Amino acid sequence: MQSDIYKHVRVYYLALVVSLGMFLTGYNISFTGSLAVWELYYPSNETAYASIKMFPKFATAFYTGGLIGSLVSAPFSAKYGKKHMIMVFNVIFCAGVIFQLHGGTDRIGTKYMQIGRYISGFGAGAFSAVIPAYVAECGPKEVRGRLTGLLPVALYLGDIIAPQWNHYLKTHSITHHISWSTLCGMQLVPAIILAIGLSTLPESPRYLVRAGKLGDAMECLAYLRHTTTDHPVVRSEFAEIGATVIEEDEAKGGLSWIWMFFGKGHFVRFAIGVSIFAIQQLSAQVLVVRWVSEVIDLAPRSTNSRYMALKLYYALKVIVTLSAVLFRAEKSGRRQSLMKSAMSTSILFYVLSIFAQHQPNLHAPLSIGSLYGMLLAVLLYFCCLAYSYGWGPFPWIYVSEIFPNRTRHYGLSISTSIIWLRLLNGTKVGKVAWNSGFNYKVFFYLGIANIAVSAVYAYFLPETTGKSLEEMDVLFGTIQPEDRERNILIASKSIPTEKTDLGMVESEKDFVAHSAAIKQVLHRNAQPCPLCFMNLAWSGANEVG
């Protein structure tokens, strides 16, 4: 583990920098979903009416902006690159925060707040789609799971810090205006750090290859792998990326939208991306996570047990998620982790079902000092552990790596939009279960549903651990292994070797144009290579094959 961190220190640094965007997303989701936060926004004599009235509007504005941002981000990151678009979305997010800081309790101030929530939501939604793709494309296959797994950890940290920071401001005698400005304005600090950090990071090497900047892509790969451009690892990975360009050029309708979404092996990946996030967001584990907060929230406000219980729960969630990402993501694998998470949660549901038979009302305030309260807290914490071990972080890891290079931005855009749809509409199943009193039958049925959906679903997922992003095409049947090997061999003969190669091509269309030129000079049995124009530029029409 220690040697891996040293060897891949640059990609770990990259993941930590951009994870600030996910931190801001989690901070705002918690920020938006808490009525207690909006009590800081209004003076005390207006809180009872105004905060309750405006809270749904502010929440809807942020979630709607997030949904739009996640969907709109794809074509821009495809055209202008992921690093540069993260910079742009960060600026948009900060603009939304500034609008909120100018908000007020009058009609005009409320409009400023709503506009600010829309704008910040747009930036956060774009973060959730672009950042995982950027990290996956820059990370080596040996540690890619750990890198992308850090993103949901940052998301949870943001989700934790917002209510704790809010509680601190409320319990210290600070004026409403200063408290609100502090709670909201603090978002600008990680946003500024993110902007500074991004200026030190390279663009995605896979985007650079698609843009025709082969020299830049080669240097970028060497930088991220902490080695030189002539290292076998760098040249091998570059050849794999080039092979995907060859295959897309050879595919019928390779540049069409229909091929992107419905080409061989493509649609199933979009279906997995959407369904895995749908299961994560609507699963029984999320229901229990919601229940934990609401039950503990009923504890008497006059005691510290409520806050200590919540802090312990939040700390456990982050620690277990981080441990699973760092120590299990590359060993147990994605599929096994999801299955074990679902199965262990189902067992705990059955235990809770037995336990609930002796408690007539699970809505009763939770007294951590009582024997029942302690046992219930332990069971809830174990449910948190089971969820955080698998279904919490691993859908993010899995979805960020399964899509082809050409459609990854669209795949993540559509997949993460499910999260924003769920936030926008709420969890109606959870409300029904909550209103039913959470009797023992609810837990029993949740245990069955968890096995039937989460565990069985994970069982049929292809395992992606230890495979490069380009190997996903073989795994999902888009290309045959022998064809991929042939294309890698062809691409390897066209790897740029000199600095003068930099910037020779302006767009991906040049690949196709140069391929047509190469076809006229190659041997009749040789395969055309969209990258071979480099050889043509250096030494005329060289034969490849």
Short mmCIF file of C-alpha atoms in Angstrom, two decimals, residues 240 243-251 259 263-266 269 404 469-488:
data_model
loop_
_atom_site.label_atom_id
_atom_site.label_comp_id
_atom_site.label_asym_id
_atom_site.label_seq_id
_atom_site.Cartn_x
_atom_site.Cartn_y
_atom_site.Cartn_z
CA GLU A 240 -4.37 0.64 -25.94
CA ALA A 243 -6.55 0.99 -30.50
CA THR A 244 -9.95 2.27 -29.38
CA VAL A 245 -9.69 5.12 -31.90
CA ILE A 246 -8.96 2.62 -34.65
CA GLU A 247 -11.98 0.52 -33.69
CA GLU A 248 -14.32 3.49 -33.62
CA ASP A 249 -13.14 4.52 -37.07
CA GLU A 250 -13.69 1.00 -38.40
CA ALA A 251 -17.14 0.62 -36.82
CA TRP A 259 -23.66 3.88 -32.42
CA GLY A 263 -23.59 0.04 -30.59
CA LYS A 264 -22.47 -3.46 -29.68
CA GLY A 265 -21.77 -3.64 -25.96
CA HIS A 266 -22.74 -0.01 -25.38
CA ARG A 269 -23.33 -0.36 -20.02
CA PRO A 404 -16.00 3.43 -23.67
CA LEU A 469 -10.51 1.24 -19.22
CA GLU A 470 -9.88 -0.04 -22.74
CA GLU A 471 -10.27 -3.67 -21.63
CA MET A 472 -13.89 -2.90 -20.75
CA ASP A 473 -14.69 -3.05 -24.47
CA VAL A 474 -13.52 -6.67 -24.53
CA LEU A 475 -15.29 -7.45 -21.25
CA PHE A 476 -18.65 -6.20 -22.55
CA GLY A 477 -18.27 -7.76 -26.01
CA THR A 478 -17.77 -4.60 -28.07
CA ILE A 479 -14.59 -5.98 -29.61
CA GLN A 480 -13.09 -9.47 -29.81
CA PRO A 481 -9.78 -10.07 -27.96
CA GLU A 482 -7.89 -10.96 -31.15
CA ASP A 483 -9.11 -7.80 -32.89
CA ARG A 484 -8.06 -5.69 -29.95
CA GLU A 485 -4.57 -7.24 -29.96
CA ARG A 486 -4.24 -6.51 -33.67
CA ASN A 487 -5.27 -2.89 -33.21
CA ILE A 488 -2.92 -2.43 -30.26
#
